[in-house]
Amino acid sequence: MVCVESVHKSFGSVAAVRGVSFELQPGQIAGLLGPNGAGKTTTIRMIAGYLMPDSGRVTIGGHDTAESPAAARARLGYLPEGNPLYPEMRVTEYLDFRGRLFGIPRDLRKKAIAWCLDRCWLRDMAGRRIATLSKGYKQRVGLAAALLHNPKVLVLDEPTNGLDPSQLHETRSLIRELAADRTMLVSTHILPEVERVCHRAIIIAGGQVLADGTPAELTRRSAATYVVQARDPRVGDHDRVAKALMNLPHVERAVDRRPEGPSPSLGWTEWVVTARPGAPDLREQISMTATQLGLTIRELRADLPTLERVFMEVLDRAAGAAPERDPSPRPTEAAA
Ligand code: ATP
């Protein structure tokens, strides 16, 4: 439905987008993630036909944005970053204005406006001046305007930026509802947002795609960490416990350390077990092993991979600075 093929875009000496490619299938909601300056808005503006790539091409429903811009735009709704609106206009007046810009005939425009007011839960606000609306409602007006011509593709640039938690919740539900019969590309900084709303995450930085997959596929690339806190074993047994944990299937490393935090640490040790990427949940095996070794367990916690962690790891790797994520080990560390 949306095909981005090796697009490049520079502004003077700044190479904003350097060979980005991806394809979005009908019915898919994809999140475009990246740090500030990653090239998200530039990519989105090229998809929306507001910027032309220096090289490469974008097609919407098979229509090239450079060769058939009208046909491509007819299939695409675009909510730009910052959601520019005319605050002095009333909601219906603004939607009518946008419908006229789109060349929607008068009778169809009326129907389209009524449909968008319903879809975006705006009926009660139809006569209100946009300036008097809350940020969440303004966002709905922006979405309604993007939907007026009933496009099959919706491209939303940071649609939840600056919303409070309840507005966030509502906008998220609206996005999900609108996605039921559309292809959507949503750019965002909010990673849990992508886990909740998107089928797919495309991580971009420095104008290039660094990772692309479902949130589940991406989190499988990262490793879970488990922390077992137990009463100190006999002197010299720290190593024995670490080695037993190391020998469990799917374990990358196991180290011990003094517990941190508010609870008293004297007499207690923590073993930190790092699983291999993609490993199943190891809590049961860890707890069984610790019990067989006669440990008195006070706590077993799992730090399972999140998209946020994958995002940071992907960016770290791209920057050529793989982070030291292991806890500071004591000299008794069991090496892999
Ligand atoms: P943010 O999350 O901060 O909005 P982004 O991922 O959307 O960032 P872009 O806005 O696409 O990133 O910008 C990518 C790079 O291109 C940045 O270095 C930016 O300064 C530069 N850039 C974007 N638009 C222009 C422009 N019109 N003129 C010059 N440089 C630009």
Tab-separated table of C-alpha atoms and ligand atoms in Angstrom:
chain	number	residue	atom	x	y	z
A	1	MET	CA	0.000	0.000	0.000
A	2	VAL	CA	2.916	2.323	0.827
A	3	CYS	CA	6.251	1.607	-0.769
A	4	VAL	CA	9.342	3.637	0.125
A	5	GLU	CA	12.267	2.653	-2.073
A	6	SER	CA	15.762	3.759	-1.186
A	7	VAL	CA	14.891	7.429	-0.676
A	8	HIS	CA	17.548	10.049	-0.023
A	9	LYS	CA	17.023	13.665	0.964
A	10	SER	CA	19.588	16.325	1.843
A	11	PHE	CA	19.172	19.926	2.924
A	12	GLY	CA	22.383	21.612	1.832
A	13	SER	CA	25.144	19.696	3.554
A	14	VAL	CA	22.726	17.892	5.949
A	15	ALA	CA	21.891	14.364	4.728
A	16	ALA	CA	18.524	14.005	6.508
A	17	VAL	CA	17.476	10.684	4.914
A	18	ARG	CA	20.044	8.236	3.522
A	19	GLY	CA	18.538	5.309	1.640
A	20	VAL	CA	15.370	4.543	3.617
A	21	SER	CA	13.257	1.642	2.321
A	22	PHE	CA	10.187	-0.077	3.710
A	23	GLU	CA	6.807	-1.304	2.577
A	24	LEU	CA	3.527	-1.117	4.488
A	25	GLN	CA	0.837	-3.709	3.867
A	26	PRO	CA	-2.901	-2.919	3.938
A	27	GLY	CA	-4.284	-2.877	7.467
A	28	GLN	CA	-0.869	-2.480	9.086
A	29	ILE	CA	-0.090	0.151	11.743
A	30	ALA	CA	3.619	0.893	11.729
A	31	GLY	CA	5.443	3.087	14.215
A	32	LEU	CA	8.352	5.164	12.935
A	33	LEU	CA	10.698	5.582	15.897
A	34	GLY	CA	13.836	7.582	16.224
A	35	PRO	CA	15.642	10.180	18.299
A	36	ASN	CA	15.494	13.900	17.491
A	37	GLY	CA	16.883	14.632	14.051
A	38	ALA	CA	16.635	10.961	12.965
A	39	GLY	CA	14.867	11.852	9.717
A	40	LYS	CA	11.310	10.835	10.690
A	41	THR	CA	9.567	14.044	9.643
A	42	THR	CA	11.577	14.275	6.424
A	43	THR	CA	10.624	10.679	5.554
A	44	ILE	CA	6.980	11.321	6.400
A	45	ARG	CA	6.900	14.541	4.372
A	46	MET	CA	8.252	12.629	1.370
A	47	ILE	CA	5.566	9.964	1.803
A	48	ALA	CA	2.911	12.681	2.095
A	49	GLY	CA	4.216	14.291	-1.104
A	50	TYR	CA	5.216	17.554	0.619
A	51	LEU	CA	8.881	16.982	-0.179
A	52	MET	CA	10.364	15.243	-3.201
A	53	PRO	CA	13.212	12.764	-2.617
A	54	ASP	CA	16.597	13.592	-4.184
A	55	SER	CA	16.655	9.969	-5.301
A	56	GLY	CA	14.560	6.858	-4.744
A	57	ARG	CA	10.789	6.799	-4.952
A	58	VAL	CA	7.597	6.604	-2.913
A	59	THR	CA	4.372	5.041	-4.137
A	60	ILE	CA	0.965	5.136	-2.444
A	61	GLY	CA	-1.381	2.415	-3.655
A	62	GLY	CA	0.914	2.034	-6.675
A	63	HIS	CA	0.936	5.773	-7.536
A	64	ASP	CA	4.308	7.475	-7.582
A	65	THR	CA	4.289	10.682	-5.497
A	66	ALA	CA	6.510	12.385	-8.118
A	67	GLU	CA	4.828	11.119	-11.299
A	68	SER	CA	1.173	11.030	-10.176
A	69	PRO	CA	1.046	13.330	-7.120
A	70	ALA	CA	-2.732	13.905	-7.285
A	71	ALA	CA	-3.521	10.175	-7.382
A	72	ALA	CA	-1.057	9.487	-4.565
A	73	ARG	CA	-2.447	12.305	-2.375
A	74	ALA	CA	-6.027	11.192	-2.979
A	75	ARG	CA	-5.164	7.939	-1.197
A	76	LEU	CA	-3.347	9.500	1.721
A	77	GLY	CA	-4.340	11.517	4.798
A	78	TYR	CA	-1.604	13.436	6.586
A	79	LEU	CA	-1.477	14.890	10.083
A	80	PRO	CA	1.642	17.082	10.151
A	81	GLU	CA	3.863	17.536	13.202
A	82	GLY	CA	2.434	20.240	15.485
A	83	ASN	CA	-1.052	19.807	13.956
A	84	PRO	CA	-1.354	23.248	12.310
A	85	LEU	CA	-4.975	24.490	12.450
A	86	TYR	CA	-6.765	27.833	12.063
A	87	PRO	CA	-7.695	28.629	15.683
A	88	GLU	CA	-10.148	31.385	14.822
A	89	MET	CA	-12.300	29.018	12.741
A	90	ARG	CA	-15.076	26.827	14.123
A	91	VAL	CA	-14.587	23.064	13.802
A	92	THR	CA	-17.150	22.529	11.018
A	93	GLU	CA	-16.013	25.664	9.217
A	94	TYR	CA	-12.409	24.425	9.276
A	95	LEU	CA	-13.355	20.965	8.006
A	96	ASP	CA	-15.430	22.563	5.243
A	97	PHE	CA	-12.444	24.729	4.296
A	98	ARG	CA	-10.158	21.671	4.162
A	99	GLY	CA	-12.779	19.774	2.124
A	100	ARG	CA	-12.895	22.623	-0.397
A	101	LEU	CA	-9.099	22.614	-0.652
A	102	PHE	CA	-9.369	18.916	-1.436
A	103	GLY	CA	-11.950	19.626	-4.127
A	104	ILE	CA	-14.692	17.584	-2.455
A	105	PRO	CA	-18.069	18.703	-3.982
A	106	ARG	CA	-20.480	20.503	-1.593
A	107	ASP	CA	-23.014	17.703	-0.995
A	108	LEU	CA	-20.303	15.092	-0.489
A	109	ARG	CA	-18.427	17.526	1.759
A	110	LYS	CA	-21.379	17.791	4.131
A	111	LYS	CA	-21.617	14.014	4.390
A	112	ALA	CA	-17.856	13.663	4.786
A	113	ILE	CA	-17.795	16.260	7.580
A	114	ALA	CA	-20.652	14.547	9.432
A	115	TRP	CA	-18.867	11.189	9.097
A	116	CYS	CA	-15.534	12.603	10.326
A	117	LEU	CA	-17.185	14.373	13.289
A	118	ASP	CA	-18.642	11.007	14.301
A	119	ARG	CA	-15.492	8.957	13.686
A	120	CYS	CA	-13.345	11.409	15.658
A	121	TRP	CA	-15.854	11.863	18.515
A	122	LEU	CA	-16.216	15.559	17.722
A	123	ARG	CA	-19.945	15.973	17.260
A	124	ASP	CA	-20.383	17.993	20.485
A	125	MET	CA	-17.590	20.326	19.482
A	126	ALA	CA	-18.764	20.964	15.894
A	127	GLY	CA	-19.722	24.602	16.543
A	128	ARG	CA	-16.818	25.476	18.848
A	129	ARG	CA	-13.964	27.774	17.897
A	130	ILE	CA	-10.790	25.695	17.535
A	131	ALA	CA	-8.888	28.133	19.805
A	132	THR	CA	-11.156	27.184	22.721
A	133	LEU	CA	-10.586	23.418	22.419
A	134	SER	CA	-8.241	21.348	24.581
A	135	LYS	CA	-5.129	19.914	22.972
A	136	GLY	CA	-6.729	16.455	22.750
A	137	TYR	CA	-9.753	17.827	20.891
A	138	LYS	CA	-7.520	19.884	18.589
A	139	GLN	CA	-5.720	16.652	17.740
A	140	ARG	CA	-9.062	15.077	16.838
A	141	VAL	CA	-9.826	18.026	14.543
A	142	GLY	CA	-6.458	17.450	12.822
A	143	LEU	CA	-7.296	13.755	12.429
A	144	ALA	CA	-10.781	14.553	11.131
A	145	ALA	CA	-9.273	16.884	8.525
A	146	ALA	CA	-6.826	14.181	7.438
A	147	LEU	CA	-9.730	11.732	7.090
A	148	LEU	CA	-12.156	13.912	5.118
A	149	HIS	CA	-11.509	12.282	1.749
A	150	ASN	CA	-11.591	8.811	3.379
A	151	PRO	CA	-8.017	7.875	2.472
A	152	LYS	CA	-6.803	4.294	2.731
A	153	VAL	CA	-3.460	5.443	4.136
A	154	LEU	CA	-3.017	7.709	7.174
A	155	VAL	CA	0.336	9.206	8.048
A	156	LEU	CA	0.513	10.838	11.486
A	157	ASP	CA	3.581	12.786	12.595
A	158	GLU	CA	3.825	12.668	16.410
A	159	PRO	CA	0.038	12.573	16.954
A	160	THR	CA	0.290	12.171	20.732
A	161	ASN	CA	2.934	14.790	21.456
A	162	GLY	CA	2.048	16.971	24.432
A	163	LEU	CA	-1.187	15.156	25.341
A	164	ASP	CA	-2.038	14.416	28.974
A	165	PRO	CA	-2.576	10.751	29.993
A	166	SER	CA	-6.340	10.737	29.429
A	167	GLN	CA	-6.019	12.514	26.070
A	168	LEU	CA	-3.269	10.038	25.199
A	169	HIS	CA	-5.553	7.139	26.005
A	170	GLU	CA	-8.381	8.564	23.873
A	171	THR	CA	-6.139	9.419	20.927
A	172	ARG	CA	-4.606	5.940	21.058
A	173	SER	CA	-8.079	4.344	20.964
A	174	LEU	CA	-9.047	6.582	18.079
A	175	ILE	CA	-5.896	5.630	16.149
A	176	ARG	CA	-6.648	1.939	16.702
A	177	GLU	CA	-10.229	2.410	15.585
A	178	LEU	CA	-9.227	4.337	12.463
A	179	ALA	CA	-6.640	1.688	11.630
A	180	ALA	CA	-9.256	-1.043	11.387
A	181	ASP	CA	-9.654	-0.445	7.652
A	182	ARG	CA	-6.521	1.561	6.829
A	183	THR	CA	-2.756	1.437	6.576
A	184	MET	CA	-1.120	3.737	9.105
A	185	LEU	CA	2.324	5.147	9.712
A	186	VAL	CA	2.714	6.901	13.055
A	187	SER	CA	5.878	8.677	14.070
A	188	THR	CA	6.464	8.924	17.797
A	189	HIS	CA	9.051	9.265	20.548
A	190	ILE	CA	6.834	7.346	22.965
A	191	LEU	CA	7.990	3.738	22.823
A	192	PRO	CA	5.298	2.088	24.979
A	193	GLU	CA	2.911	3.729	22.541
A	194	VAL	CA	4.308	1.595	19.737
A	195	GLU	CA	4.080	-1.556	21.843
A	196	ARG	CA	0.424	-0.786	22.556
A	197	VAL	CA	-0.737	0.450	19.173
A	198	CYS	CA	1.544	-0.742	16.365
A	199	HIS	CA	1.937	-4.071	14.563
A	200	ARG	CA	5.383	-3.060	13.482
A	201	ALA	CA	8.204	-0.757	14.560
A	202	ILE	CA	10.668	0.857	12.172
A	203	ILE	CA	13.631	2.315	14.060
A	204	ILE	CA	15.422	5.071	12.227
A	205	ALA	CA	18.472	7.169	13.155
A	206	GLY	CA	20.955	9.206	11.184
A	207	GLY	CA	18.571	9.008	8.226
A	208	GLN	CA	18.776	5.198	7.986
A	209	VAL	CA	16.565	2.289	9.041
A	210	LEU	CA	18.386	0.455	11.839
A	211	ALA	CA	15.731	-2.133	12.721
A	212	ASP	CA	12.337	-3.151	11.391
A	213	GLY	CA	9.988	-5.792	12.772
A	214	THR	CA	7.042	-6.511	15.029
A	215	PRO	CA	7.570	-5.373	18.650
A	216	ALA	CA	7.806	-9.088	19.583
A	217	GLU	CA	10.466	-9.772	16.924
A	218	LEU	CA	12.481	-6.763	18.013
A	219	THR	CA	12.333	-7.532	21.736
A	220	ARG	CA	13.515	-11.091	20.984
A	221	ARG	CA	16.810	-9.535	19.860
A	222	SER	CA	17.454	-8.313	23.365
A	223	ALA	CA	18.290	-10.285	26.498
A	224	ALA	CA	16.315	-10.601	29.721
A	225	THR	CA	18.068	-10.198	33.062
A	226	TYR	CA	17.044	-11.994	36.265
A	227	VAL	CA	18.044	-11.083	39.776
A	228	VAL	CA	17.872	-13.675	42.569
A	229	GLN	CA	18.392	-12.281	46.040
A	230	ALA	CA	19.200	-14.877	48.702
A	231	ARG	CA	20.854	-15.246	52.080
A	232	ASP	CA	24.659	-15.386	51.802
A	233	PRO	CA	25.801	-18.977	51.140
A	234	ARG	CA	28.761	-20.486	52.986
A	235	VAL	CA	32.103	-18.762	52.395
A	236	GLY	CA	33.427	-19.753	48.972
A	237	ASP	CA	30.020	-20.900	47.674
A	238	HIS	CA	29.224	-17.729	45.703
A	239	ASP	CA	31.105	-19.130	42.733
A	240	ARG	CA	29.415	-22.508	42.954
A	241	VAL	CA	25.962	-20.835	42.739
A	242	ALA	CA	27.051	-18.605	39.856
A	243	LYS	CA	28.411	-21.632	37.954
A	244	ALA	CA	25.205	-23.631	38.496
A	245	LEU	CA	23.153	-20.720	37.165
A	246	MET	CA	25.596	-20.346	34.262
A	247	ASN	CA	25.042	-23.983	33.321
A	248	LEU	CA	21.311	-23.508	32.835
A	249	PRO	CA	20.177	-23.595	29.205
A	250	HIS	CA	19.918	-20.158	27.507
A	251	VAL	CA	22.086	-18.410	30.122
A	252	GLU	CA	24.784	-16.072	28.815
A	253	ARG	CA	26.354	-15.175	32.162
A	254	ALA	CA	25.759	-15.156	35.900
A	255	VAL	CA	27.487	-12.887	38.403
A	256	ASP	CA	26.980	-12.110	42.062
A	257	ARG	CA	26.961	-8.762	43.842
A	258	ARG	CA	25.943	-7.096	47.098
A	259	PRO	CA	22.264	-5.993	46.919
A	260	GLU	CA	21.644	-2.297	46.408
A	261	GLY	CA	18.685	-0.222	47.533
A	262	PRO	CA	16.894	0.522	50.773
A	263	SER	CA	16.581	-3.028	52.185
A	264	PRO	CA	19.505	-4.060	54.425
A	265	SER	CA	22.129	-5.826	52.331
A	266	LEU	CA	24.314	-7.312	55.023
A	267	GLY	CA	24.007	-11.112	54.920
A	268	TRP	CA	22.383	-11.117	51.491
A	269	THR	CA	23.718	-11.657	47.979
A	270	GLU	CA	22.222	-11.053	44.538
A	271	TRP	CA	22.981	-13.263	41.543
A	272	VAL	CA	22.360	-11.514	38.250
A	273	VAL	CA	21.623	-13.888	35.396
A	274	THR	CA	21.696	-12.603	31.820
A	275	ALA	CA	19.809	-14.766	29.335
A	276	ARG	CA	20.703	-15.169	25.676
A	277	PRO	CA	18.589	-13.026	23.279
A	278	GLY	CA	15.321	-14.750	22.408
A	279	ALA	CA	15.522	-17.123	25.421
A	280	PRO	CA	12.252	-18.288	27.046
A	281	ASP	CA	11.324	-17.085	30.537
A	282	LEU	CA	13.913	-18.599	32.889
A	283	ARG	CA	12.374	-17.725	36.266
A	284	GLU	CA	11.213	-21.253	36.985
A	285	GLN	CA	14.588	-22.892	36.234
A	286	ILE	CA	16.441	-20.228	38.196
A	287	SER	CA	14.211	-20.611	41.211
A	288	MET	CA	14.478	-24.438	41.074
A	289	THR	CA	18.284	-24.294	40.819
A	290	ALA	CA	18.548	-21.814	43.692
A	291	THR	CA	16.309	-24.010	45.830
A	292	GLN	CA	18.309	-27.173	44.995
A	293	LEU	CA	21.449	-25.317	46.090
A	294	GLY	CA	19.782	-24.691	49.435
A	295	LEU	CA	19.532	-20.922	49.058
A	296	THR	CA	17.003	-18.965	51.102
A	297	ILE	CA	15.463	-16.746	48.440
A	298	ARG	CA	14.171	-13.293	49.417
A	299	GLU	CA	13.415	-12.072	45.893
A	300	LEU	CA	13.415	-13.200	42.257
A	301	ARG	CA	12.771	-10.497	39.728
A	302	ALA	CA	12.867	-10.433	35.928
A	303	ASP	CA	13.824	-7.487	33.791
A	304	LEU	CA	12.287	-8.625	30.514
A	305	PRO	CA	13.269	-6.897	27.243
A	306	THR	CA	11.147	-3.949	26.199
A	307	LEU	CA	11.058	-2.065	22.957
A	308	GLU	CA	12.621	0.841	24.825
A	309	ARG	CA	15.653	-1.274	25.689
A	310	VAL	CA	15.926	-2.613	22.131
A	311	PHE	CA	15.702	0.963	20.870
A	312	MET	CA	18.572	2.080	23.128
A	313	GLU	CA	20.681	-0.955	22.205
A	314	VAL	CA	20.117	-0.430	18.480
A	315	LEU	CA	21.115	3.232	18.797
A	316	ASP	CA	24.157	2.348	20.919
A	317	ARG	CA	25.296	-0.238	18.397
A	318	ALA	CA	24.822	2.214	15.534
A	319	ALA	CA	26.901	4.770	17.406
A	320	GLY	CA	29.580	2.099	17.709
A	321	ALA	CA	29.435	2.251	21.481
A	322	ALA	CA	27.888	-0.969	22.773
A	323	PRO	CA	26.933	-0.170	26.354
A	324	GLU	CA	28.216	-2.016	29.417
A	325	ARG	CA	24.816	-3.158	30.653
A	326	ASP	CA	26.017	-5.825	33.058
A	327	PRO	CA	26.007	-5.061	36.734
A	328	SER	CA	29.425	-4.418	38.227
A	329	PRO	CA	30.620	-7.968	38.863
A	330	ARG	CA	32.712	-9.089	41.801
A	331	PRO	CA	35.912	-10.991	41.094
A	332	THR	CA	34.003	-14.277	41.523
A	333	GLU	CA	32.223	-13.770	38.181
A	334	ALA	CA	31.613	-17.003	36.276
A	335	ALA	CA	32.864	-16.368	32.768
A	336	ALA	CA	30.962	-17.702	29.773
B	1	ATP	P1	12.370	15.329	15.545
B	1	ATP	O1	11.998	14.096	16.289
B	1	ATP	O2	13.255	16.226	16.326
B	1	ATP	O3	11.203	16.013	14.914
B	1	ATP	P2	13.051	14.004	13.046
B	1	ATP	O4	13.452	12.589	13.245
B	1	ATP	O5	11.669	14.267	12.577
B	1	ATP	O6	13.372	14.843	14.346
B	1	ATP	P3	13.864	15.548	10.770
B	1	ATP	O7	13.010	16.716	11.141
B	1	ATP	O8	13.450	14.740	9.599
B	1	ATP	O9	14.116	14.613	12.012
B	1	ATP	O10	15.334	16.122	10.510
B	1	ATP	C1	16.421	15.303	10.074
B	1	ATP	C2	17.638	16.210	9.863
B	1	ATP	O11	17.403	17.095	8.765
B	1	ATP	C3	17.948	17.107	11.043
B	1	ATP	O12	19.344	17.248	11.143
B	1	ATP	C4	17.302	18.428	10.667
B	1	ATP	O13	17.965	19.506	11.292
B	1	ATP	C5	17.500	18.443	9.171
B	1	ATP	N1	16.438	19.201	8.481
B	1	ATP	C6	15.127	18.863	8.450
B	1	ATP	N2	14.435	19.749	7.696
B	1	ATP	C7	15.357	20.669	7.277
B	1	ATP	C8	15.266	21.845	6.461
B	1	ATP	N3	14.103	22.247	5.928
B	1	ATP	N4	16.405	22.548	6.240
B	1	ATP	C9	17.584	22.132	6.768
B	1	ATP	N5	17.737	21.034	7.528
B	1	ATP	C10	16.634	20.313	7.783
